[in-house]
mmCIF file of N, CA and C in Angstrom:
data_model
loop_
_atom_site.group_PDB
_atom_site.id
_atom_site.type_symbol
_atom_site.label_atom_id
_atom_site.label_comp_id
_atom_site.label_asym_id
_atom_site.label_seq_id
_atom_site.Cartn_x
_atom_site.Cartn_y
_atom_site.Cartn_z
ATOM 1 N N UNK A 702 11.326 26.412 40.643
ATOM 2 C CA UNK A 702 10.543 27.237 41.471
ATOM 3 C C UNK A 702 9.498 28.130 40.187
ATOM 4 N N UNK A 703 8.352 27.895 40.366
ATOM 5 C CA UNK A 703 7.379 28.513 39.735
ATOM 6 C C UNK A 703 6.369 29.345 40.163
ATOM 7 N N UNK A 704 6.362 30.715 39.845
ATOM 8 C CA UNK A 704 5.624 31.769 40.694
ATOM 9 C C UNK A 704 4.283 31.678 40.287
ATOM 10 N N UNK A 705 3.947 31.124 39.015
ATOM 11 C CA UNK A 705 2.376 30.462 38.662
ATOM 12 C C UNK A 705 2.441 29.672 37.944
ATOM 13 N N UNK A 706 1.149 29.126 37.827
ATOM 14 C CA UNK A 706 0.950 28.080 36.604
ATOM 15 C C UNK A 706 1.658 28.500 35.268
ATOM 16 N N UNK A 707 1.223 27.438 34.755
ATOM 17 C CA UNK A 707 1.857 27.285 33.101
ATOM 18 C C UNK A 707 1.447 28.754 32.294
ATOM 19 N N UNK A 708 2.499 29.033 31.305
ATOM 20 C CA UNK A 708 2.446 30.150 30.456
ATOM 21 C C UNK A 708 1.450 30.035 29.116
ATOM 22 N N UNK A 709 1.055 31.090 28.833
ATOM 23 C CA UNK A 709 0.405 30.886 27.374
ATOM 24 C C UNK A 709 0.941 30.698 26.449
ATOM 25 N N UNK A 710 2.408 30.443 26.324
ATOM 26 C CA UNK A 710 3.014 30.188 25.051
ATOM 27 C C UNK A 710 3.501 28.735 25.074
ATOM 28 N N UNK A 711 2.835 28.144 24.383
ATOM 29 C CA UNK A 711 2.656 26.637 24.177
ATOM 30 C C UNK A 711 4.246 26.052 23.978
ATOM 31 N N UNK A 712 5.208 26.876 23.584
ATOM 32 C CA UNK A 712 6.494 26.510 23.157
ATOM 33 C C UNK A 712 7.257 26.415 24.518
ATOM 34 N N UNK A 713 7.184 27.238 25.351
ATOM 35 C CA UNK A 713 7.618 27.578 26.545
ATOM 36 C C UNK A 713 7.286 26.435 27.545
ATOM 37 N N UNK A 714 6.055 26.171 27.458
ATOM 38 C CA UNK A 714 5.397 25.081 28.336
ATOM 39 C C UNK A 714 6.046 23.867 28.037
ATOM 40 N N UNK A 715 6.291 23.645 26.603
ATOM 41 C CA UNK A 715 6.674 22.425 26.381
ATOM 42 C C UNK A 715 8.206 22.269 26.824
ATOM 43 N N UNK A 716 9.181 23.313 26.439
ATOM 44 C CA UNK A 716 10.740 23.589 26.826
ATOM 45 C C UNK A 716 10.716 23.297 28.226
ATOM 46 N N UNK A 717 9.567 23.664 29.326
ATOM 47 C CA UNK A 717 9.478 23.529 30.429
ATOM 48 C C UNK A 717 9.472 22.194 31.310
ATOM 49 N N UNK A 718 8.468 21.692 30.380
ATOM 50 C CA UNK A 718 8.388 19.869 30.567
ATOM 51 C C UNK A 718 9.365 19.241 30.793
ATOM 52 N N UNK A 719 10.460 19.537 29.692
ATOM 53 C CA UNK A 719 11.850 18.847 29.488
ATOM 54 C C UNK A 719 12.532 19.096 30.796
ATOM 55 N N UNK A 720 12.908 20.479 31.047
ATOM 56 C CA UNK A 720 13.534 20.732 32.106
ATOM 57 C C UNK A 720 13.039 20.473 33.613
ATOM 58 N N UNK A 721 12.047 20.649 33.775
ATOM 59 C CA UNK A 721 11.304 20.055 35.041
ATOM 60 C C UNK A 721 11.703 18.295 34.867
ATOM 61 N N UNK A 722 11.220 17.976 33.759
ATOM 62 C CA UNK A 722 11.308 16.332 33.927
ATOM 63 C C UNK A 722 12.428 15.745 34.279
ATOM 64 N N UNK A 723 13.440 16.374 33.652
ATOM 65 C CA UNK A 723 15.028 15.961 33.667
ATOM 66 C C UNK A 723 15.494 16.345 35.019
ATOM 67 N N UNK A 724 15.348 17.463 35.751
ATOM 68 C CA UNK A 724 15.556 17.656 37.196
ATOM 69 C C UNK A 724 14.971 16.863 38.066
ATOM 70 N N UNK A 725 13.713 16.553 37.934
ATOM 71 C CA UNK A 725 12.821 15.916 38.983
ATOM 72 C C UNK A 725 12.983 14.161 38.674
ATOM 73 N N UNK A 726 13.253 13.859 37.297
ATOM 74 C CA UNK A 726 13.496 12.572 37.270
ATOM 75 C C UNK A 726 11.865 12.017 37.010
ATOM 76 N N UNK A 727 10.918 12.842 37.014
ATOM 77 C CA UNK A 727 9.549 12.122 36.804
ATOM 78 C C UNK A 727 8.591 12.892 35.674
ATOM 79 N N UNK A 728 7.493 12.475 35.427
ATOM 80 C CA UNK A 728 6.638 13.388 34.767
ATOM 81 C C UNK A 728 5.323 13.050 35.430
ATOM 82 N N UNK A 729 4.009 13.675 35.262
ATOM 83 C CA UNK A 729 2.831 13.342 35.952
ATOM 84 C C UNK A 729 1.752 13.140 35.376
ATOM 85 N N UNK A 730 0.762 12.512 35.751
ATOM 86 C CA UNK A 730 -0.350 12.274 34.897
ATOM 87 C C UNK A 730 -1.320 11.943 35.588
ATOM 88 N N UNK A 731 -2.849 11.817 35.270
ATOM 89 C CA UNK A 731 -3.969 11.648 36.441
ATOM 90 C C UNK A 731 -4.315 10.273 35.550
ATOM 91 N N UNK A 732 -4.855 9.483 37.002
ATOM 92 C CA UNK A 732 -5.119 8.084 37.032
ATOM 93 C C UNK A 732 -6.000 7.659 37.650
ATOM 94 N N UNK A 733 -7.039 6.730 37.192
ATOM 95 C CA UNK A 733 -8.312 6.693 37.718
ATOM 96 C C UNK A 733 -8.343 5.010 37.849
ATOM 97 N N UNK A 734 -9.381 4.759 38.511
ATOM 98 C CA UNK A 734 -9.593 3.264 38.246
ATOM 99 C C UNK A 734 -9.933 2.664 37.106
ATOM 100 N N UNK A 735 -10.327 3.465 36.465
ATOM 101 C CA UNK A 735 -10.518 3.448 34.677
ATOM 102 C C UNK A 735 -9.590 3.426 33.771
ATOM 103 N N UNK A 736 -8.574 4.223 34.211
ATOM 104 C CA UNK A 736 -7.348 4.189 33.813
ATOM 105 C C UNK A 736 -6.820 5.611 33.656
ATOM 106 N N UNK A 737 -6.013 6.045 32.705
ATOM 107 C CA UNK A 737 -5.443 7.529 32.538
ATOM 108 C C UNK A 737 -6.344 8.547 31.971
ATOM 109 N N UNK A 738 -6.093 9.606 32.406
ATOM 110 C CA UNK A 738 -6.904 10.884 31.604
ATOM 111 C C UNK A 738 -6.504 10.704 30.473
ATOM 112 N N UNK A 739 -7.601 10.965 29.362
ATOM 113 C CA UNK A 739 -7.422 10.612 28.376
ATOM 114 C C UNK A 739 -8.549 12.156 27.663
ATOM 115 N N UNK A 740 -8.174 12.740 26.263
ATOM 116 C CA UNK A 740 -9.322 13.259 25.546
ATOM 117 C C UNK A 740 -8.947 13.257 24.044
ATOM 118 N N UNK A 741 -9.998 13.652 23.451
ATOM 119 C CA UNK A 741 -9.731 13.373 21.739
ATOM 120 C C UNK A 741 -8.911 14.722 21.439
ATOM 121 N N UNK A 742 -7.959 14.462 20.506
ATOM 122 C CA UNK A 742 -7.231 15.367 19.745
ATOM 123 C C UNK A 742 -8.065 16.523 18.889
ATOM 124 N N UNK A 743 -7.814 17.863 19.662
ATOM 125 C CA UNK A 743 -8.266 18.899 18.685
ATOM 126 C C UNK A 743 -7.544 19.036 17.166
ATOM 127 N N UNK A 744 -6.486 18.509 17.065
ATOM 128 C CA UNK A 744 -5.607 18.442 16.137
ATOM 129 C C UNK A 744 -6.091 17.381 15.044
ATOM 130 N N UNK A 745 -6.350 16.349 15.660
ATOM 131 C CA UNK A 745 -6.405 15.177 14.399
ATOM 132 C C UNK A 745 -7.657 14.398 14.927
ATOM 133 N N UNK A 746 -8.362 14.061 13.998
ATOM 134 C CA UNK A 746 -9.640 13.440 14.200
ATOM 135 C C UNK A 746 -9.496 11.887 14.291
ATOM 136 N N UNK A 747 -10.393 11.289 15.602
ATOM 137 C CA UNK A 747 -10.530 9.988 15.789
ATOM 138 C C UNK A 747 -8.816 9.611 16.273
ATOM 139 N N UNK A 748 -8.168 10.630 16.943
ATOM 140 C CA UNK A 748 -6.814 10.282 17.958
ATOM 141 C C UNK A 748 -7.365 10.805 19.255
ATOM 142 N N UNK A 749 -6.641 10.055 20.178
ATOM 143 C CA UNK A 749 -6.628 10.018 21.535
ATOM 144 C C UNK A 749 -5.479 10.734 21.872
ATOM 145 N N UNK A 750 -5.485 11.253 22.845
ATOM 146 C CA UNK A 750 -4.320 12.337 23.644
ATOM 147 C C UNK A 750 -4.302 11.805 25.031
ATOM 148 N N UNK A 751 -2.923 11.375 25.678
ATOM 149 C CA UNK A 751 -3.217 11.384 26.959
ATOM 150 C C UNK A 751 -2.100 12.328 27.647
ATOM 151 N N UNK A 752 -2.634 13.401 28.576
ATOM 152 C CA UNK A 752 -1.791 14.507 28.976
ATOM 153 C C UNK A 752 -1.050 14.239 29.992
ATOM 154 N N UNK A 753 0.465 14.727 30.134
ATOM 155 C CA UNK A 753 1.230 14.912 31.055
ATOM 156 C C UNK A 753 1.577 16.244 31.237
ATOM 157 N N UNK A 754 2.020 16.405 32.632
ATOM 158 C CA UNK A 754 2.849 17.488 33.071
ATOM 159 C C UNK A 754 4.102 17.514 33.899
ATOM 160 N N UNK A 755 4.799 18.515 33.979
ATOM 161 C CA UNK A 755 5.866 18.643 34.605
ATOM 162 C C UNK A 755 6.397 18.879 35.808
ATOM 163 N N UNK A 756 5.041 19.098 36.524
ATOM 164 C CA UNK A 756 5.040 19.639 37.997
ATOM 165 C C UNK A 756 3.635 19.080 38.522
ATOM 166 N N UNK A 757 3.736 18.514 39.451
ATOM 167 C CA UNK A 757 2.287 17.818 40.259
ATOM 168 C C UNK A 757 1.074 19.044 40.081
ATOM 169 N N UNK A 758 1.760 20.327 40.609
ATOM 170 C CA UNK A 758 0.520 21.324 40.667
ATOM 171 C C UNK A 758 -0.091 21.418 39.412
ATOM 172 N N UNK A 759 0.633 21.387 38.158
ATOM 173 C CA UNK A 759 -0.062 21.721 37.000
ATOM 174 C C UNK A 759 -1.107 20.445 36.695
ATOM 175 N N UNK A 760 -0.509 19.239 37.085
ATOM 176 C CA UNK A 760 -1.718 18.051 36.684
ATOM 177 C C UNK A 760 -2.838 18.191 37.979
ATOM 178 N N UNK A 761 -2.551 18.942 38.697
ATOM 179 C CA UNK A 761 -3.574 18.727 40.110
ATOM 180 C C UNK A 761 -4.591 19.904 39.426
ATOM 181 N N UNK A 762 -4.258 20.820 38.930
ATOM 182 C CA UNK A 762 -5.267 21.944 38.252
ATOM 183 C C UNK A 762 -6.292 21.355 37.452
ATOM 184 N N UNK A 763 -6.100 20.071 37.147
ATOM 185 C CA UNK A 763 -7.288 19.597 36.009
ATOM 186 C C UNK A 763 -7.971 18.452 37.191
ATOM 187 N N UNK A 764 -7.762 18.236 38.107
ATOM 188 C CA UNK A 764 -8.819 17.543 38.997
ATOM 189 C C UNK A 764 -9.972 18.029 39.246
ATOM 190 N N UNK A 765 -10.753 18.222 37.906
ATOM 191 C CA UNK A 765 -12.312 18.794 38.463
ATOM 192 C C UNK A 765 -12.915 18.266 36.764
ATOM 193 N N UNK A 766 -14.108 18.543 36.934
ATOM 194 C CA UNK A 766 -15.137 17.878 36.050
ATOM 195 C C UNK A 766 -15.020 16.336 35.828
ATOM 196 N N UNK A 767 -14.918 16.106 34.506
ATOM 197 C CA UNK A 767 -14.597 14.759 34.307
ATOM 198 C C UNK A 767 -13.845 13.999 34.839
ATOM 199 N N UNK A 768 -12.683 14.821 35.376
ATOM 200 C CA UNK A 768 -11.180 14.484 36.115
ATOM 201 C C UNK A 768 -11.049 14.367 37.427
ATOM 202 N N UNK A 769 -12.141 14.676 38.411
ATOM 203 C CA UNK A 769 -12.138 15.296 39.460
ATOM 204 C C UNK A 769 -11.737 13.914 40.467
ATOM 205 N N UNK A 770 -12.298 12.638 39.672
ATOM 206 C CA UNK A 770 -11.717 11.378 40.690
ATOM 207 C C UNK A 770 -10.552 10.911 40.536
ATOM 208 N N UNK A 771 -9.859 11.460 39.710
ATOM 209 C CA UNK A 771 -8.569 11.210 39.166
ATOM 210 C C UNK A 771 -7.393 11.417 40.269
ATOM 211 N N UNK A 772 -6.575 10.637 40.330
ATOM 212 C CA UNK A 772 -5.252 11.013 41.330
ATOM 213 C C UNK A 772 -4.134 11.790 40.512
ATOM 214 N N UNK A 773 -3.383 12.586 40.817
ATOM 215 C CA UNK A 773 -2.192 13.151 40.602
ATOM 216 C C UNK A 773 -0.840 11.971 40.479
ATOM 217 N N UNK A 774 -0.607 11.196 39.091
ATOM 218 C CA UNK A 774 0.213 9.657 39.618
ATOM 219 C C UNK A 774 1.835 10.269 38.958
ATOM 220 N N UNK A 775 2.746 10.150 39.627
ATOM 221 C CA UNK A 775 4.065 10.301 39.017
ATOM 222 C C UNK A 775 4.412 9.161 38.313
ATOM 223 N N UNK A 776 5.334 9.290 37.194
ATOM 224 C CA UNK A 776 5.809 7.964 36.190
ATOM 225 C C UNK A 776 7.140 8.766 35.977
ATOM 226 N N UNK A 777 8.342 7.753 36.598
ATOM 227 C CA UNK A 777 9.380 7.818 36.447
ATOM 228 C C UNK A 777 10.174 7.994 34.936
ATOM 229 N N UNK A 778 10.844 9.070 34.810
ATOM 230 C CA UNK A 778 11.368 9.461 33.372
ATOM 231 C C UNK A 778 11.600 8.320 32.687
ATOM 232 N N UNK A 779 12.226 7.316 33.371
ATOM 233 C CA UNK A 779 12.993 6.249 32.756
ATOM 234 C C UNK A 779 11.756 5.379 31.827
ATOM 235 N N UNK A 780 10.713 5.532 32.961
ATOM 236 C CA UNK A 780 9.522 4.473 32.354
ATOM 237 C C UNK A 780 9.058 5.267 31.089
ATOM 238 N N UNK A 781 8.543 6.740 31.199
ATOM 239 C CA UNK A 781 8.077 7.310 30.429
ATOM 240 C C UNK A 781 9.007 7.331 29.032
ATOM 241 N N UNK A 782 10.225 7.363 28.928
ATOM 242 C CA UNK A 782 11.074 7.394 27.707
ATOM 243 C C UNK A 782 10.912 5.935 27.113
ATOM 244 N N UNK A 783 11.139 4.591 28.397
ATOM 245 C CA UNK A 783 11.498 3.520 27.792
ATOM 246 C C UNK A 783 10.022 2.782 27.317
ATOM 247 N N UNK A 784 9.001 2.871 28.007
ATOM 248 C CA UNK A 784 7.580 2.484 27.841
ATOM 249 C C UNK A 784 6.599 3.209 27.422
ATOM 250 N N UNK A 785 6.426 4.173 28.012
ATOM 251 C CA UNK A 785 5.401 5.002 27.486
ATOM 252 C C UNK A 785 5.043 5.451 26.251
ATOM 253 N N UNK A 786 6.313 6.138 25.959
ATOM 254 C CA UNK A 786 6.705 6.968 24.477
ATOM 255 C C UNK A 786 5.886 6.019 23.384
ATOM 256 N N UNK A 787 7.117 5.154 23.440
ATOM 257 C CA UNK A 787 6.864 3.955 22.502
ATOM 258 C C UNK A 787 5.730 3.083 22.472
ATOM 259 N N UNK A 788 5.052 2.845 23.514
ATOM 260 C CA UNK A 788 3.571 2.207 23.667
ATOM 261 C C UNK A 788 2.714 2.987 23.116
ATOM 262 N N UNK A 789 2.690 4.471 23.695
ATOM 263 C CA UNK A 789 1.699 5.393 22.604
ATOM 264 C C UNK A 789 1.666 5.401 21.173
ATOM 265 N N UNK A 790 3.221 5.224 20.753
ATOM 266 C CA UNK A 790 3.138 5.290 19.263
ATOM 267 C C UNK A 790 2.684 3.999 18.655
ATOM 268 N N UNK A 791 2.999 2.758 19.140
ATOM 269 C CA UNK A 791 2.280 1.659 19.007
ATOM 270 C C UNK A 791 0.739 1.704 19.015
ATOM 271 N N UNK A 792 0.466 2.503 19.773
ATOM 272 C CA UNK A 792 -1.127 2.490 20.101
ATOM 273 C C UNK A 792 -1.788 3.674 19.542
ATOM 274 N N UNK A 793 -1.048 4.243 18.715
ATOM 275 C CA UNK A 793 -1.459 5.563 17.888
ATOM 276 C C UNK A 793 -2.210 6.725 18.983
ATOM 277 N N UNK A 794 -1.325 6.905 19.972
ATOM 278 C CA UNK A 794 -1.967 7.824 21.041
ATOM 279 C C UNK A 794 -0.740 9.136 20.888
ATOM 280 N N UNK A 795 -1.646 10.249 20.888
ATOM 281 C CA UNK A 795 -0.770 11.566 21.155
ATOM 282 C C UNK A 795 -0.282 11.892 22.557
ATOM 283 N N UNK A 796 0.582 12.619 22.667
ATOM 284 C CA UNK A 796 1.249 13.092 24.062
ATOM 285 C C UNK A 796 0.534 14.659 24.472
ATOM 286 N N UNK A 797 -0.089 15.185 25.362
ATOM 287 C CA UNK A 797 -0.155 16.634 25.448
ATOM 288 C C UNK A 797 0.826 16.739 26.570
ATOM 289 N N UNK A 798 1.327 17.951 26.366
ATOM 290 C CA UNK A 798 2.418 18.440 27.292
ATOM 291 C C UNK A 798 2.093 19.556 27.897
ATOM 292 N N UNK A 799 2.207 19.714 29.086
ATOM 293 C CA UNK A 799 2.110 20.921 30.013
ATOM 294 C C UNK A 799 1.000 21.626 29.300
ATOM 295 N N UNK A 800 -0.427 20.593 29.504
ATOM 296 C CA UNK A 800 -1.385 21.981 28.986
ATOM 297 C C UNK A 800 -1.910 22.645 30.324
ATOM 298 N N UNK A 801 -2.506 24.016 30.210
ATOM 299 C CA UNK A 801 -2.922 25.135 30.855
ATOM 300 C C UNK A 801 -4.195 24.185 31.800
ATOM 301 N N UNK A 802 -4.597 25.235 32.609
ATOM 302 C CA UNK A 802 -5.902 25.045 33.337
ATOM 303 C C UNK A 802 -7.050 24.762 32.102
ATOM 304 N N UNK A 803 -7.135 25.465 31.004
ATOM 305 C CA UNK A 803 -8.196 25.528 30.141
ATOM 306 C C UNK A 803 -7.929 24.298 28.880
ATOM 307 N N UNK A 804 -7.099 23.613 29.423
ATOM 308 C CA UNK A 804 -6.696 22.421 28.554
ATOM 309 C C UNK A 804 -6.138 23.012 27.051
ATOM 310 N N UNK A 805 -5.427 23.957 27.045
ATOM 311 C CA UNK A 805 -4.672 24.664 26.228
ATOM 312 C C UNK A 805 -3.404 23.991 25.773
ATOM 313 N N UNK A 806 -3.038 23.499 24.751
ATOM 314 C CA UNK A 806 -1.747 23.087 24.626
ATOM 315 C C UNK A 806 -1.840 22.309 23.503
ATOM 316 N N UNK A 807 -0.529 21.778 23.082
ATOM 317 C CA UNK A 807 -0.591 21.090 21.518
ATOM 318 C C UNK A 807 -0.200 19.398 21.971
ATOM 319 N N UNK A 808 -0.619 19.054 21.047
ATOM 320 C CA UNK A 808 -0.503 17.401 20.968
ATOM 321 C C UNK A 808 0.850 17.181 20.220
ATOM 322 N N UNK A 809 1.547 16.065 20.625
ATOM 323 C CA UNK A 809 2.586 15.833 19.743
ATOM 324 C C UNK A 809 2.698 14.364 19.894
ATOM 325 N N UNK A 810 3.554 13.955 18.874
ATOM 326 C CA UNK A 810 3.651 12.524 18.386
ATOM 327 C C UNK A 810 4.655 12.053 19.208
ATOM 328 N N UNK A 811 4.695 10.757 19.820
ATOM 329 C CA UNK A 811 5.406 10.334 21.152
ATOM 330 C C UNK A 811 6.731 10.241 20.745
ATOM 331 N N UNK A 812 7.069 9.816 19.466
ATOM 332 C CA UNK A 812 8.532 9.830 19.117
ATOM 333 C C UNK A 812 9.317 10.796 18.741
ATOM 334 N N UNK A 813 8.686 11.702 18.652
ATOM 335 C CA UNK A 813 9.199 13.613 18.844
ATOM 336 C C UNK A 813 9.241 13.602 20.250
ATOM 337 N N UNK A 814 8.418 13.189 20.886
ATOM 338 C CA UNK A 814 8.803 13.768 22.241
ATOM 339 C C UNK A 814 9.938 12.609 22.641
ATOM 340 N N UNK A 815 10.268 11.897 22.614
ATOM 341 C CA UNK A 815 11.421 10.840 22.882
ATOM 342 C C UNK A 815 12.437 11.314 22.221
ATOM 343 N N UNK A 816 12.465 11.854 20.850
ATOM 344 C CA UNK A 816 13.752 12.585 20.271
ATOM 345 C C UNK A 816 13.878 13.549 21.178
ATOM 346 N N UNK A 817 13.064 14.692 21.368
ATOM 347 C CA UNK A 817 13.611 15.594 22.135
ATOM 348 C C UNK A 817 14.058 15.698 23.132
ATOM 349 N N UNK A 818 13.597 14.621 24.001
ATOM 350 C CA UNK A 818 14.204 13.979 25.422
ATOM 351 C C UNK A 818 15.638 13.593 25.390
ATOM 352 N N UNK A 819 15.572 12.663 24.037
ATOM 353 C CA UNK A 819 17.551 12.427 24.241
ATOM 354 C C UNK A 819 18.286 13.456 23.789
ATOM 355 N N UNK A 820 17.648 14.339 22.711
ATOM 356 C CA UNK A 820 18.315 15.626 22.640
ATOM 357 C C UNK A 820 18.713 16.420 23.838
ATOM 358 N N UNK A 821 17.537 16.513 24.684
ATOM 359 C CA UNK A 821 17.953 17.461 25.758
ATOM 360 C C UNK A 821 18.880 16.747 27.252
ATOM 361 N N UNK A 822 18.865 15.308 26.998
ATOM 362 C CA UNK A 822 19.629 14.777 27.952
ATOM 363 C C UNK A 822 21.122 14.483 27.381
ATOM 364 N N UNK A 823 21.551 14.611 26.184
ATOM 365 C CA UNK A 823 22.534 14.509 25.500
ATOM 366 C C UNK A 823 23.173 15.836 25.960
ATOM 367 N N UNK A 824 22.332 16.995 25.951
ATOM 368 C CA UNK A 824 22.888 18.461 26.013
ATOM 369 C C UNK A 824 23.210 18.107 27.501
ATOM 370 N N UNK A 825 22.528 17.387 28.589
ATOM 371 C CA UNK A 825 22.727 17.817 29.866
ATOM 372 C C UNK A 825 23.798 16.900 30.424
ATOM 373 N N UNK A 826 24.358 15.807 29.498
ATOM 374 C CA UNK A 826 25.458 14.881 29.894
ATOM 375 C C UNK A 826 26.567 15.612 30.063
#
């Protein structure tokens, strides 16, 4: 239950991503006929980031401007962990986690996110 959209604390938003994703069994991205929403990393030059959110409402907040033609699409947690994160690592892409409405948030290495999920899941087992 969320009374407002994301916090201005990137670490809190990161933690919420894991809690929501594990509870809901999926994560959310934006997809169009051109592919998945992505943008350039502000942290690393010449590196692309694909953002994901832990709740559909968080992704819906980004259906504007260059992403207005994108649909909010669920990715099962199993697919995200087994295919997406390792594939993004191979393709040298970063993961944007629970970015706020102004696209503020951090970029993460996919294998770091995978490790953090494995740690969180082990704690829930």
